[in-house]
Short mmCIF file of C-alpha atoms in Angstrom, two decimals:
data_model
loop_
_atom_site.label_atom_id
_atom_site.label_comp_id
_atom_site.label_asym_id
_atom_site.label_seq_id
_atom_site.Cartn_x
_atom_site.Cartn_y
_atom_site.Cartn_z
CA MET A 1189 -2.78 15.94 -13.33
CA SER A 1190 -2.24 13.54 -10.44
CA TYR A 1191 -3.60 10.70 -12.58
CA SER A 1192 -1.08 11.58 -15.30
CA ALA A 1193 1.80 11.87 -12.82
CA ASN A 1194 0.88 8.59 -11.17
CA LYS A 1195 0.55 6.81 -14.50
CA PHE A 1196 3.89 8.21 -15.64
CA PHE A 1197 5.68 6.86 -12.57
CA VAL A 1198 3.83 3.55 -12.73
CA ASN A 1199 5.05 3.10 -16.32
CA ILE A 1200 8.55 4.27 -15.64
CA SER A 1201 8.97 1.93 -12.65
CA LYS A 1202 7.88 -1.11 -14.63
CA ILE A 1203 10.69 -3.61 -15.28
CA GLN A 1204 10.40 -4.78 -18.87
CA THR A 1205 13.57 -6.83 -19.16
CA VAL A 1206 15.93 -8.67 -16.86
CA ARG A 1207 19.47 -9.61 -17.85
CA ALA A 1208 21.00 -12.86 -16.70
CA TYR A 1209 24.78 -12.77 -17.15
CA ILE A 1210 26.15 -16.18 -17.78
CA ALA A 1211 29.38 -17.82 -16.70
CA MET A 1212 30.05 -20.23 -19.58
CA ASP A 1213 28.63 -19.42 -22.98
CA ASN A 1214 29.11 -22.71 -24.79
CA LYS A 1215 26.07 -23.62 -26.87
CA GLU A 1216 24.88 -26.55 -24.80
CA ASN A 1217 24.94 -24.65 -21.52
CA VAL A 1218 23.24 -21.64 -23.08
CA ASP A 1219 20.54 -23.74 -24.77
CA ASN A 1220 19.79 -25.53 -21.49
CA LEU A 1221 19.59 -22.27 -19.64
CA ILE A 1222 17.31 -20.68 -22.27
CA ALA A 1223 15.06 -23.73 -22.15
CA ASP A 1224 14.83 -23.46 -18.34
CA ILE A 1225 14.06 -19.76 -18.52
CA ARG A 1226 11.46 -20.16 -21.29
CA ASP A 1227 9.55 -22.57 -19.02
CA MET A 1228 8.96 -19.82 -16.47
CA LYS A 1229 5.41 -18.42 -16.65
CA SER A 1230 6.44 -14.77 -16.44
CA VAL A 1231 8.79 -14.92 -19.42
CA GLU A 1232 7.54 -13.48 -22.67
CA ASN A 1233 10.72 -13.65 -24.74
CA VAL A 1234 14.35 -14.69 -24.35
CA VAL A 1235 17.27 -13.43 -26.44
CA PHE A 1236 20.87 -14.58 -26.08
CA TYR A 1237 23.71 -12.10 -26.60
CA SER A 1238 27.18 -13.63 -26.90
CA LYS A 1239 30.43 -11.91 -25.95
CA SER A 1240 30.99 -11.00 -29.59
CA ASP A 1241 27.43 -9.54 -29.85
CA THR A 1242 28.11 -7.36 -26.83
CA TYR A 1243 31.51 -6.35 -28.19
CA ARG A 1244 29.98 -5.43 -31.57
CA TYR A 1245 27.11 -3.55 -30.04
CA ILE A 1246 29.35 -1.46 -27.80
CA ASN A 1247 31.78 -0.72 -30.57
CA GLU A 1248 29.00 0.47 -32.84
CA ASN A 1249 27.24 2.59 -30.27
CA MET A 1250 30.20 4.04 -28.34
CA LYS A 1251 32.53 5.11 -31.12
CA SER A 1252 33.64 8.15 -29.12
CA ILE A 1253 35.36 5.87 -26.62
CA THR A 1254 38.26 4.79 -28.75
CA TYR A 1255 39.93 2.36 -26.38
CA ILE A 1256 36.97 -0.02 -26.38
CA GLY A 1257 37.99 -1.31 -29.80
CA LYS A 1258 41.40 -2.23 -28.44
CA LEU A 1259 39.97 -4.42 -25.66
CA PRO A 1260 39.81 -8.18 -26.24
CA GLU A 1261 36.34 -9.64 -26.94
CA GLU A 1262 36.70 -12.09 -24.03
CA LEU A 1263 36.41 -9.24 -21.53
CA PHE A 1264 32.83 -8.51 -22.58
CA PRO A 1265 29.96 -10.37 -20.95
CA SER A 1266 27.53 -12.75 -22.56
CA PHE A 1267 23.98 -12.59 -21.27
CA ILE A 1268 20.39 -13.57 -21.78
CA GLU A 1269 17.85 -10.77 -22.02
CA ILE A 1270 14.52 -11.87 -20.58
CA SER A 1271 11.41 -9.90 -21.56
CA LEU A 1272 8.69 -10.12 -18.95
CA GLY A 1273 4.96 -10.44 -19.43
CA GLU A 1274 2.90 -7.26 -18.78
CA GLU A 1275 1.55 -8.41 -15.43
CA TYR A 1276 4.97 -9.51 -14.07
CA ARG A 1277 6.81 -6.21 -14.43
CA ASN A 1278 6.72 -5.16 -10.78
CA ILE A 1279 9.66 -5.10 -8.40
CA ASP A 1280 8.30 -7.74 -6.02
CA TYR A 1281 7.88 -10.31 -8.74
CA VAL A 1282 11.22 -9.46 -10.32
CA ARG A 1283 12.95 -10.00 -6.98
CA ASP A 1284 11.42 -13.48 -6.81
CA LEU A 1285 12.54 -14.10 -10.37
CA GLU A 1286 16.03 -12.88 -9.51
CA SER A 1287 16.41 -15.43 -6.72
CA THR A 1288 15.04 -18.21 -8.98
CA LEU A 1289 17.51 -17.27 -11.74
CA ASN A 1290 20.41 -17.09 -9.29
CA ASP A 1291 19.65 -20.67 -8.29
CA LEU A 1292 20.12 -21.81 -11.89
CA GLU A 1293 23.43 -23.23 -12.97
CA ASN A 1294 25.61 -21.10 -15.22
CA VAL A 1295 23.97 -17.80 -14.09
CA GLU A 1296 26.61 -15.44 -12.78
CA SER A 1297 24.53 -12.38 -11.90
CA ILE A 1298 21.22 -10.69 -12.56
CA SER A 1299 20.65 -7.07 -13.55
CA TYR A 1300 17.48 -5.04 -14.03
CA GLY A 1301 18.48 -1.52 -12.96
CA GLU A 1302 17.27 -2.06 -9.41
CA LYS A 1303 18.74 1.20 -8.13
CA TRP A 1304 16.84 3.25 -10.72
CA ILE A 1305 13.65 1.34 -10.21
CA LEU A 1306 13.84 1.86 -6.43
CA ASN A 1307 14.41 5.58 -6.97
CA PHE A 1308 11.41 5.77 -9.29
CA LEU A 1309 9.30 3.84 -6.80
CA THR A 1310 10.30 6.27 -4.04
CA ILE A 1311 9.31 9.20 -6.24
CA ARG A 1312 6.06 7.44 -7.15
CA PHE A 1313 5.27 6.88 -3.47
CA GLY A 1314 5.98 10.58 -2.80
CA VAL A 1315 3.72 11.61 -5.67
CA GLU A 1316 0.96 9.28 -4.44
CA LEU A 1317 1.27 10.58 -0.88
CA PHE A 1318 1.22 14.18 -2.09
CA THR A 1319 -1.79 13.44 -4.30
CA ALA A 1320 -3.61 11.77 -1.42
CA ILE A 1321 -2.97 14.74 0.90
CA VAL A 1322 -4.01 17.24 -1.79
CA THR A 1323 -7.13 15.17 -2.55
CA ILE A 1324 -8.12 15.08 1.13
CA LEU A 1325 -7.52 18.83 1.53
CA LEU A 1326 -9.41 19.58 -1.66
CA SER A 1327 -12.30 17.36 -0.57
CA ILE A 1328 -12.47 19.17 2.78
CA SER A 1329 -12.33 22.54 0.96
CA ILE A 1330 -15.07 21.53 -1.48
CA ALA A 1331 -17.23 20.21 1.37
CA SER A 1332 -16.66 23.44 3.30
CA ILE A 1333 -17.49 25.60 0.26
CA ILE A 1334 -20.69 23.64 -0.40
CA TYR A 1335 -21.63 23.71 3.31
CA ASN A 1336 -21.24 27.49 3.51
CA THR A 1337 -22.80 28.22 0.11
CA VAL A 1338 -25.88 26.21 1.06
CA LYS A 1339 -26.01 27.98 4.42
CA LEU A 1340 -25.81 31.39 2.73
CA ASN A 1341 -28.60 30.33 0.40
CA LEU A 1342 -30.69 29.22 3.38
CA ILE A 1343 -30.04 32.51 5.17
CA ARG A 1344 -31.32 34.30 2.05
CA TYR A 1345 -34.59 32.38 2.41
CA LYS A 1346 -34.65 32.49 6.22
CA LYS A 1347 -37.91 34.44 6.39
CA GLU A 1348 -39.66 32.13 3.92
CA ILE A 1349 -38.36 29.07 5.78
CA LYS A 1350 -39.71 30.42 9.07
CA ILE A 1351 -43.11 31.07 7.44
CA TYR A 1352 -43.19 27.56 5.99
CA SER A 1353 -42.30 26.19 9.40
CA LEU A 1354 -45.07 28.23 11.07
CA VAL A 1355 -47.74 26.97 8.69
CA GLY A 1356 -46.78 23.36 9.44
CA ALA A 1357 -44.18 22.37 6.86
CA THR A 1358 -42.00 19.48 7.99
CA LYS A 1359 -38.20 19.67 7.96
CA THR A 1360 -38.10 17.23 5.05
CA PHE A 1361 -40.55 19.35 3.05
CA ILE A 1362 -38.32 22.40 3.50
CA ALA A 1363 -35.01 20.57 3.07
CA VAL A 1364 -35.69 18.50 -0.05
CA PRO A 1365 -35.91 21.38 -2.58
CA PHE A 1366 -32.69 22.90 -1.21
CA LEU A 1367 -30.95 19.53 -1.27
CA PHE A 1368 -31.99 18.79 -4.84
CA SER A 1369 -31.09 22.23 -6.16
CA THR A 1370 -27.66 21.99 -4.48
CA ILE A 1371 -27.02 18.54 -5.89
CA ILE A 1372 -28.04 19.58 -9.42
CA GLU A 1373 -25.96 22.79 -9.28
CA ALA A 1374 -22.94 20.92 -7.90
CA ILE A 1375 -23.18 18.18 -10.56
CA ILE A 1376 -23.36 20.79 -13.32
CA SER A 1377 -20.32 22.54 -11.76
CA PHE A 1378 -18.46 19.22 -11.58
CA PHE A 1379 -18.99 18.47 -15.28
CA ALA A 1380 -18.23 22.06 -16.27
CA ALA A 1381 -14.97 22.04 -14.29
CA TYR A 1382 -14.02 18.63 -15.67
CA GLY A 1383 -14.79 19.79 -19.21
CA VAL A 1384 -12.65 22.90 -18.83
CA VAL A 1385 -9.72 20.88 -17.43
CA PHE A 1386 -10.12 18.27 -20.17
CA PHE A 1387 -9.94 20.84 -22.97
CA ILE A 1388 -7.00 22.69 -21.41
CA PHE A 1389 -5.09 19.39 -21.04
CA LYS A 1390 -6.05 18.27 -24.53
CA ILE A 1391 -4.77 21.51 -26.07
CA LEU A 1392 -1.64 21.39 -23.91
CA ASP A 1393 -1.05 17.78 -24.92
CA THR A 1394 -1.65 18.11 -28.68
CA LYS A 1395 -0.26 21.57 -29.26
CA ILE A 1396 2.80 21.52 -27.01
CA LEU A 1397 3.75 18.26 -25.29
CA GLN A 1398 3.33 15.89 -28.24
CA LYS A 1399 5.36 18.23 -30.45
CA ILE A 1400 8.29 17.98 -28.06
CA SER A 1401 7.73 14.21 -27.67
CA ILE A 1402 6.62 14.29 -24.05
CA ASP A 1403 4.00 11.68 -23.37
CA PHE A 1404 3.06 12.77 -19.89
CA LEU A 1405 -0.58 13.77 -19.88
CA SER A 1406 -3.09 10.97 -19.92
CA PHE A 1407 -6.83 11.01 -19.31
CA PRO A 1408 -8.43 8.65 -16.82
CA PRO A 1409 -10.65 5.88 -18.17
CA LEU A 1410 -14.44 6.04 -17.76
CA SER A 1411 -14.31 3.79 -14.67
CA THR A 1412 -11.91 6.18 -12.88
CA PHE A 1413 -14.02 9.14 -13.97
CA MET A 1414 -17.16 7.47 -12.61
CA LEU A 1415 -15.39 6.71 -9.31
CA LEU A 1416 -14.33 10.34 -9.10
CA PHE A 1417 -17.89 11.43 -9.85
CA ILE A 1418 -19.35 9.13 -7.17
CA CYS A 1419 -16.85 10.46 -4.59
CA ALA A 1420 -17.75 14.04 -5.56
CA LEU A 1421 -21.44 13.19 -5.32
CA ILE A 1422 -20.98 11.73 -1.83
CA ILE A 1423 -19.16 14.90 -0.71
CA ILE A 1424 -21.87 17.10 -2.27
CA ILE A 1425 -24.78 15.21 -0.69
CA ALA A 1426 -23.13 14.88 2.73
CA SER A 1427 -22.05 18.52 3.02
CA SER A 1428 -25.32 19.99 1.74
CA TYR A 1429 -27.40 17.65 3.93
CA LEU A 1430 -25.30 18.59 6.97
CA SER A 1431 -25.63 22.28 6.18
CA ILE A 1432 -29.42 22.14 5.70
CA ASN A 1433 -29.94 19.95 8.74
CA THR A 1434 -27.89 22.09 11.12
CA PHE A 1435 -29.50 25.28 9.81
CA LEU A 1436 -33.05 23.98 10.18
CA ASP A 1437 -32.31 22.53 13.62
CA TYR A 1438 -30.88 25.86 14.73
CA GLU A 1439 -33.66 27.91 13.20
CA SER A 1440 -36.43 25.82 14.69
CA SER A 1441 -34.73 25.91 18.07
CA PHE A 1442 -37.15 26.60 20.89
CA TYR A 1443 -34.76 28.79 22.80
CA GLU A 1444 -33.96 32.35 21.90
CA MET B 505 -58.83 22.44 24.00
CA ILE B 506 -56.02 24.67 25.33
CA LYS B 507 -54.74 24.12 28.87
CA LEU B 508 -51.86 25.82 30.64
CA TYR B 509 -50.68 24.62 34.06
CA ASN B 510 -48.32 26.82 36.08
CA VAL B 511 -46.59 28.03 32.96
CA SER B 512 -43.61 30.36 33.27
CA MET B 513 -41.46 31.63 30.46
CA ILE B 514 -38.08 33.17 31.08
CA PHE B 515 -36.05 34.33 28.10
CA LYS B 516 -32.27 34.50 28.35
CA HIS B 517 -31.08 37.43 30.48
CA GLU B 518 -34.62 38.76 30.73
CA LYS B 519 -37.33 39.00 33.30
CA ARG B 520 -40.16 36.51 33.39
CA ALA B 521 -42.24 37.01 30.25
CA LEU B 522 -44.89 34.78 31.80
CA ASP B 523 -45.15 34.00 35.48
CA ASN B 524 -47.00 30.92 36.73
CA ILE B 525 -49.97 31.09 34.36
CA SER B 526 -52.76 28.53 34.59
CA LEU B 527 -55.82 28.69 32.35
CA GLN B 528 -58.13 26.59 30.21
CA ILE B 529 -59.85 27.50 26.96
CA GLY B 530 -62.57 25.16 25.77
CA GLN B 531 -63.62 24.13 22.28
CA GLY B 532 -65.64 26.78 20.42
CA GLU B 533 -64.70 29.57 22.83
CA PHE B 534 -63.90 33.06 21.61
CA VAL B 535 -61.33 34.50 24.03
CA TYR B 536 -59.51 37.80 24.26
CA ILE B 537 -56.05 37.88 25.81
CA THR B 538 -55.67 41.44 26.94
CA GLY B 539 -52.92 43.46 28.45
CA SER B 540 -50.61 46.31 27.68
CA SER B 541 -47.53 46.03 25.53
CA GLY B 542 -45.03 43.63 27.11
CA ALA B 543 -47.70 41.94 29.25
CA GLY B 544 -46.93 38.54 27.71
CA LYS B 545 -49.76 38.15 25.18
CA THR B 546 -47.55 37.27 22.22
CA THR B 547 -45.44 34.94 24.40
CA LEU B 548 -48.60 33.13 25.43
CA LEU B 549 -49.61 32.65 21.79
CA ARG B 550 -46.09 31.53 20.85
CA LEU B 551 -46.28 28.87 23.55
CA ILE B 552 -49.53 27.63 22.05
CA TYR B 553 -48.18 27.31 18.53
CA ALA B 554 -44.94 25.76 19.87
CA ASP B 555 -42.60 28.48 18.67
CA ILE B 556 -41.12 28.32 22.17
CA ILE B 557 -41.41 25.83 25.00
CA PRO B 558 -42.14 26.97 28.53
CA SER B 559 -39.34 27.28 31.09
CA GLN B 560 -41.71 25.74 33.62
CA GLY B 561 -45.15 24.22 33.52
CA VAL B 562 -47.21 22.33 30.99
CA VAL B 563 -49.01 23.48 27.84
CA MET B 564 -51.64 21.08 26.53
CA ILE B 565 -53.28 21.47 23.10
CA ALA B 566 -56.06 18.98 22.40
CA ASP B 567 -54.66 16.77 25.18
CA LYS B 568 -51.17 16.82 23.70
CA ASP B 569 -48.34 18.08 25.86
CA VAL B 570 -46.77 20.80 23.72
CA SER B 571 -44.14 21.57 26.37
CA ARG B 572 -42.57 18.15 25.80
CA ILE B 573 -43.27 17.85 22.13
CA GLU B 574 -40.57 16.47 19.84
CA GLY B 575 -39.33 18.63 16.97
CA GLY B 576 -40.73 16.27 14.36
CA SER B 577 -44.28 16.53 15.78
CA ILE B 578 -44.44 20.35 15.77
CA PRO B 579 -45.44 20.70 12.08
CA TYR B 580 -48.39 18.36 12.65
CA LEU B 581 -49.49 20.40 15.68
CA ARG B 582 -49.24 23.64 13.67
CA ARG B 583 -51.42 22.21 10.91
CA ASN B 584 -54.25 22.25 13.47
CA LEU B 585 -53.65 25.90 14.29
CA GLY B 586 -54.39 28.95 12.18
CA VAL B 587 -52.21 31.84 13.25
CA VAL B 588 -52.50 35.49 12.26
CA PHE B 589 -49.26 37.18 13.25
CA GLN B 590 -48.96 40.80 14.26
CA ASP B 591 -46.56 41.42 11.36
CA TYR B 592 -48.64 39.06 9.14
CA ARG B 593 -45.60 36.90 8.20
CA LEU B 594 -46.49 36.89 4.51
CA ILE B 595 -43.94 36.39 1.74
CA GLU B 596 -43.83 39.90 0.32
CA SER B 597 -42.41 38.86 -3.05
CA LYS B 598 -45.21 36.35 -3.75
CA THR B 599 -48.78 36.99 -4.81
CA VAL B 600 -51.80 36.62 -2.54
CA TYR B 601 -52.65 33.31 -4.22
CA GLU B 602 -49.09 31.97 -3.83
CA ASN B 603 -49.06 32.91 -0.15
CA LEU B 604 -52.16 30.83 0.39
CA VAL B 605 -50.84 27.99 -1.73
CA LEU B 606 -47.85 27.52 0.55
CA SER B 607 -50.16 26.51 3.41
CA LEU B 608 -51.69 23.82 1.21
CA GLU B 609 -48.51 22.66 -0.54
CA ILE B 610 -47.43 20.96 2.66
CA PHE B 611 -50.32 18.53 2.20
CA TYR B 612 -49.10 17.75 -1.37
CA MET B 613 -52.50 18.93 -2.59
CA GLY B 614 -53.25 19.29 -6.31
CA ARG B 615 -53.54 22.77 -7.86
CA LYS B 616 -57.19 22.30 -8.73
CA LYS B 617 -58.15 21.42 -5.17
CA MET B 618 -56.05 24.29 -3.84
CA SER B 619 -57.92 26.74 -6.05
CA SER B 620 -61.25 25.30 -4.96
CA LEU B 621 -60.31 26.10 -1.34
CA ILE B 622 -58.58 29.43 -1.93
CA PHE B 623 -61.02 31.20 -4.27
CA PRO B 624 -64.18 31.00 -2.09
CA LEU B 625 -62.19 32.17 0.93
CA LEU B 626 -60.74 35.13 -0.98
CA LYS B 627 -64.24 36.02 -2.17
CA MET B 628 -65.57 35.85 1.38
CA LEU B 629 -62.75 38.10 2.60
CA GLU B 630 -63.33 40.44 -0.38
CA ILE B 631 -59.81 40.19 -1.75
CA PHE B 632 -60.52 37.88 -4.69
CA SER B 633 -59.75 40.66 -7.17
CA ARG B 634 -56.30 41.03 -5.56
CA ARG B 635 -55.42 37.33 -5.82
CA ASN B 636 -52.66 37.88 -8.38
CA THR B 637 -51.25 40.99 -6.71
CA VAL B 638 -47.83 40.73 -5.11
CA VAL B 639 -48.23 41.13 -1.35
CA LYS B 640 -45.83 44.08 -1.05
CA TYR B 641 -48.27 46.16 -3.11
CA LEU B 642 -51.23 45.48 -0.78
CA SER B 643 -52.49 47.86 1.91
CA GLY B 644 -52.24 46.93 5.61
CA GLY B 645 -55.89 45.89 5.74
CA GLU B 646 -55.54 43.72 2.65
CA LYS B 647 -52.44 42.06 4.03
CA GLN B 648 -54.33 41.36 7.22
CA ARG B 649 -57.14 39.67 5.29
CA VAL B 650 -54.58 37.57 3.40
CA ALA B 651 -53.08 36.55 6.75
CA ILE B 652 -56.55 35.65 8.03
CA ALA B 653 -57.26 33.71 4.84
CA ARG B 654 -54.04 31.77 5.32
CA ALA B 655 -54.95 31.00 8.93
CA LEU B 656 -58.36 29.69 7.88
CA ILE B 657 -57.44 27.85 4.68
CA ASN B 658 -56.79 24.49 6.37
CA ASP B 659 -59.99 24.77 8.42
CA PRO B 660 -58.07 24.41 11.71
CA PRO B 661 -59.92 23.84 15.00
CA ILE B 662 -57.90 26.59 16.74
CA ILE B 663 -57.31 30.12 15.45
CA LEU B 664 -54.81 32.43 17.12
CA LEU B 665 -54.65 36.13 16.29
CA ASP B 666 -51.96 38.46 17.56
CA GLU B 667 -53.13 42.09 17.62
CA PRO B 668 -55.32 41.65 14.54
CA THR B 669 -56.63 45.20 14.68
CA SER B 670 -53.40 47.05 15.39
CA ASN B 671 -52.72 48.16 11.82
CA VAL B 672 -56.24 48.88 10.60
CA ASP B 673 -58.83 51.56 11.26
CA GLU B 674 -61.81 51.06 13.60
CA ASN B 675 -64.27 50.07 10.86
CA LYS B 676 -61.95 47.45 9.51
CA SER B 677 -61.19 46.07 12.99
CA ASP B 678 -64.90 45.73 13.65
CA GLY B 679 -65.25 43.93 10.33
CA ILE B 680 -62.41 41.54 11.18
CA ILE B 681 -63.90 40.59 14.56
CA ARG B 682 -67.39 40.22 13.06
CA LEU B 683 -65.92 37.99 10.38
CA LEU B 684 -64.02 35.90 12.93
CA GLN B 685 -67.10 35.48 15.10
CA LYS B 686 -69.09 34.46 12.02
CA LEU B 687 -66.45 32.02 10.81
CA SER B 688 -65.53 30.61 14.17
CA GLY B 689 -68.47 28.19 14.65
CA ASP B 690 -67.09 25.44 16.84
CA LYS B 691 -63.54 26.70 16.42
CA THR B 692 -61.56 27.99 19.34
CA VAL B 693 -60.49 31.57 18.66
CA VAL B 694 -57.87 33.31 20.79
CA VAL B 695 -57.34 37.00 20.09
CA ALA B 696 -54.44 38.83 21.72
CA THR B 697 -55.30 42.53 21.80
CA HIS B 698 -54.93 45.66 23.87
CA ASP B 699 -57.89 47.34 22.11
CA GLN B 700 -60.43 47.84 24.93
CA ASN B 701 -63.00 49.47 22.60
CA LEU B 702 -63.06 46.38 20.48
CA ILE B 703 -63.54 44.13 23.51
CA ASN B 704 -66.39 46.32 24.72
CA LYS B 705 -68.06 46.26 21.29
CA PHE B 706 -67.79 42.51 20.87
CA PRO B 707 -67.85 41.17 24.41
CA SER B 708 -66.55 37.69 25.07
CA ARG B 709 -64.39 35.93 27.63
CA ARG B 710 -61.36 38.03 28.61
CA ILE B 711 -58.08 36.87 30.08
CA GLY B 712 -55.96 39.73 31.37
CA LEU B 713 -52.18 39.70 31.64
CA ASN B 714 -49.92 42.21 33.31
CA ASN B 715 -46.14 41.88 33.53
CA GLY B 716 -46.41 38.21 32.66
CA LYS B 717 -48.97 37.48 35.39
CA LEU B 718 -52.56 36.42 34.88
CA VAL B 719 -54.51 39.25 36.56
CA PHE B 720 -58.05 38.32 35.65
CA ASP B 721 -60.16 35.81 33.80
CA SER B 722 -63.75 36.84 33.11
CA ALA B 723 -64.79 33.18 33.03
CA LYS B 724 -63.99 32.75 36.71
CA GLU B 725 -66.64 33.74 39.19
CA ASN B 726 -64.50 35.53 41.71
CA GLU B 727 -62.22 37.12 39.26
CA LYS B 728 -59.71 39.52 40.58
CA ILE B 729 -60.16 42.56 38.40
CA ILE B 730 -56.97 44.48 37.97
CA LEU B 731 -57.17 46.10 34.59
CA PRO B 732 -53.83 46.62 32.94
CA ASP B 733 -52.62 50.13 32.17
#
C-alpha cells in the first residue's frame, strides 16, 4: 500500500511540461527561441501556441463562459510548451530550467504549476514519513513477536534443553535447530502473507479500481520485493538469535 | 581426579548448603557421599558437574578449575562425566533408544556407530527388549537403568550418581551397585546416598556430610566420626 501511495505521489509530482510565455510572437523571434530551447538537453519536444491558437482553444473548451468570445485575440498569450525528458521532471531541475529560460530574450514568464507541485511534494513527504514510521513500528512489532514466539517455543522444550545441556551439548548444538526452524517458519509466513496481500490487491485493482478508472495500486518490482525480503530476513534472524541466545544464557546461568 | 578446596556454597536467601569443604577423590575410586536429606550431597555433585559454581573455594576436575570455568567450556567438561540424576532427567516422550542417542548426537556420530554403542549396553543392563518403549511407560527401575546407560554411553572417566537406589527395591539397589562396581574399572564413581544398608553391604570409601559440613572421611586416618541422623 505504501509503495502504491508513494508511486502515486511520485508520478503526480512529476513536471511533464513547462510553459514559456513570450513577449513578441513574430516568426523570427519565436523560431530563434524554439531553436535555443531545442538545444537544451532536458527538452524532449517543443510546441508553439500563438495568440490565435490560445484564443481558439479557450473558445472551444470554455463555451459556458460567453464573454470570452467577445474579448480581442490580442489579450490572449502566446507561449511555447516544452515537454521534458523522463529523467528531468523533478522540481529541482525544473527550477534550474526556469532560471535559464528567464535569461533568454523574448521570454516573459515561466509556468509549470509550481504551487500544485509543491503541495503534492509536501503530501508525498508526509506519506513517506508516515510510511517510514509505520515501517519502523511494524519492524519492531515483528521482531518482538518473533522474539517472544521463539522464547515460548524454547520454554516448551525447557526440560529437554536442560537435559541436552547436562549431557554436554554446546549452546550452538542446541540453538541451531531452533534458529533454522524459526527462519524457515518465518520465511513461509512472509511469502504466505505477501501472497494473500497480492491477491487481495489484485482483485481490488481489477474488479473495482480499474472499473472506476483509478490507477492507484501498483505492485513493487522484483528488486524492491527482494530488498523487502532481505530486510525481513535480517529482522527474523536477529530477533530469533537474540531470543535463543538470551534464553540459553539465562537457563545455563550458574546462579539460582 | 576430583579436588575441592575450602568450598562453600550459599544459595540466595538460604543457609550455607556447603560449608568450607575440602576433599580429594582419586582416579578409579568408588566413593559414597553420605548424609541425611539436605546435608549437601546433591549440591556437591552439582558443583562437580558445573551446574553451579561455588560461592567460595576451588573445584578441580582432572586439574581443571571448574569454579572459574567459562560457559563455553562446560559442555566439554560434562562430556567427561556420566551423571545419574535422582529424578533420572530422561525425556519422557522419547523412547529408551532415543534418550541414549541424544548423548551421542552431540558428537555428530553416525546412526550405525550409535547403535553399536547403545545395543550392547542395553543388553548388559537387561533393557534391550525395552529399547523402543517410550520412557513414560517404563517402571522406576527400568528408568534408572536407562539413566545409568546414558551416563555410561560415552565411557566417561567420572560417574556421578545421585541417590541411585532411592526409587528401587533392595534387590535392585544391590544389583545397581554390583553393576557399577563391575563397570567402574579405572573410572571414578561418586555415589550420593543416605542408604546405610547399601554402604554396609558394599563397603568403600565414605565421605559424610551434615548440614553442609564435611563430618567424616573414611579415607583419613584420624577421621572424626559423627554419623548423620
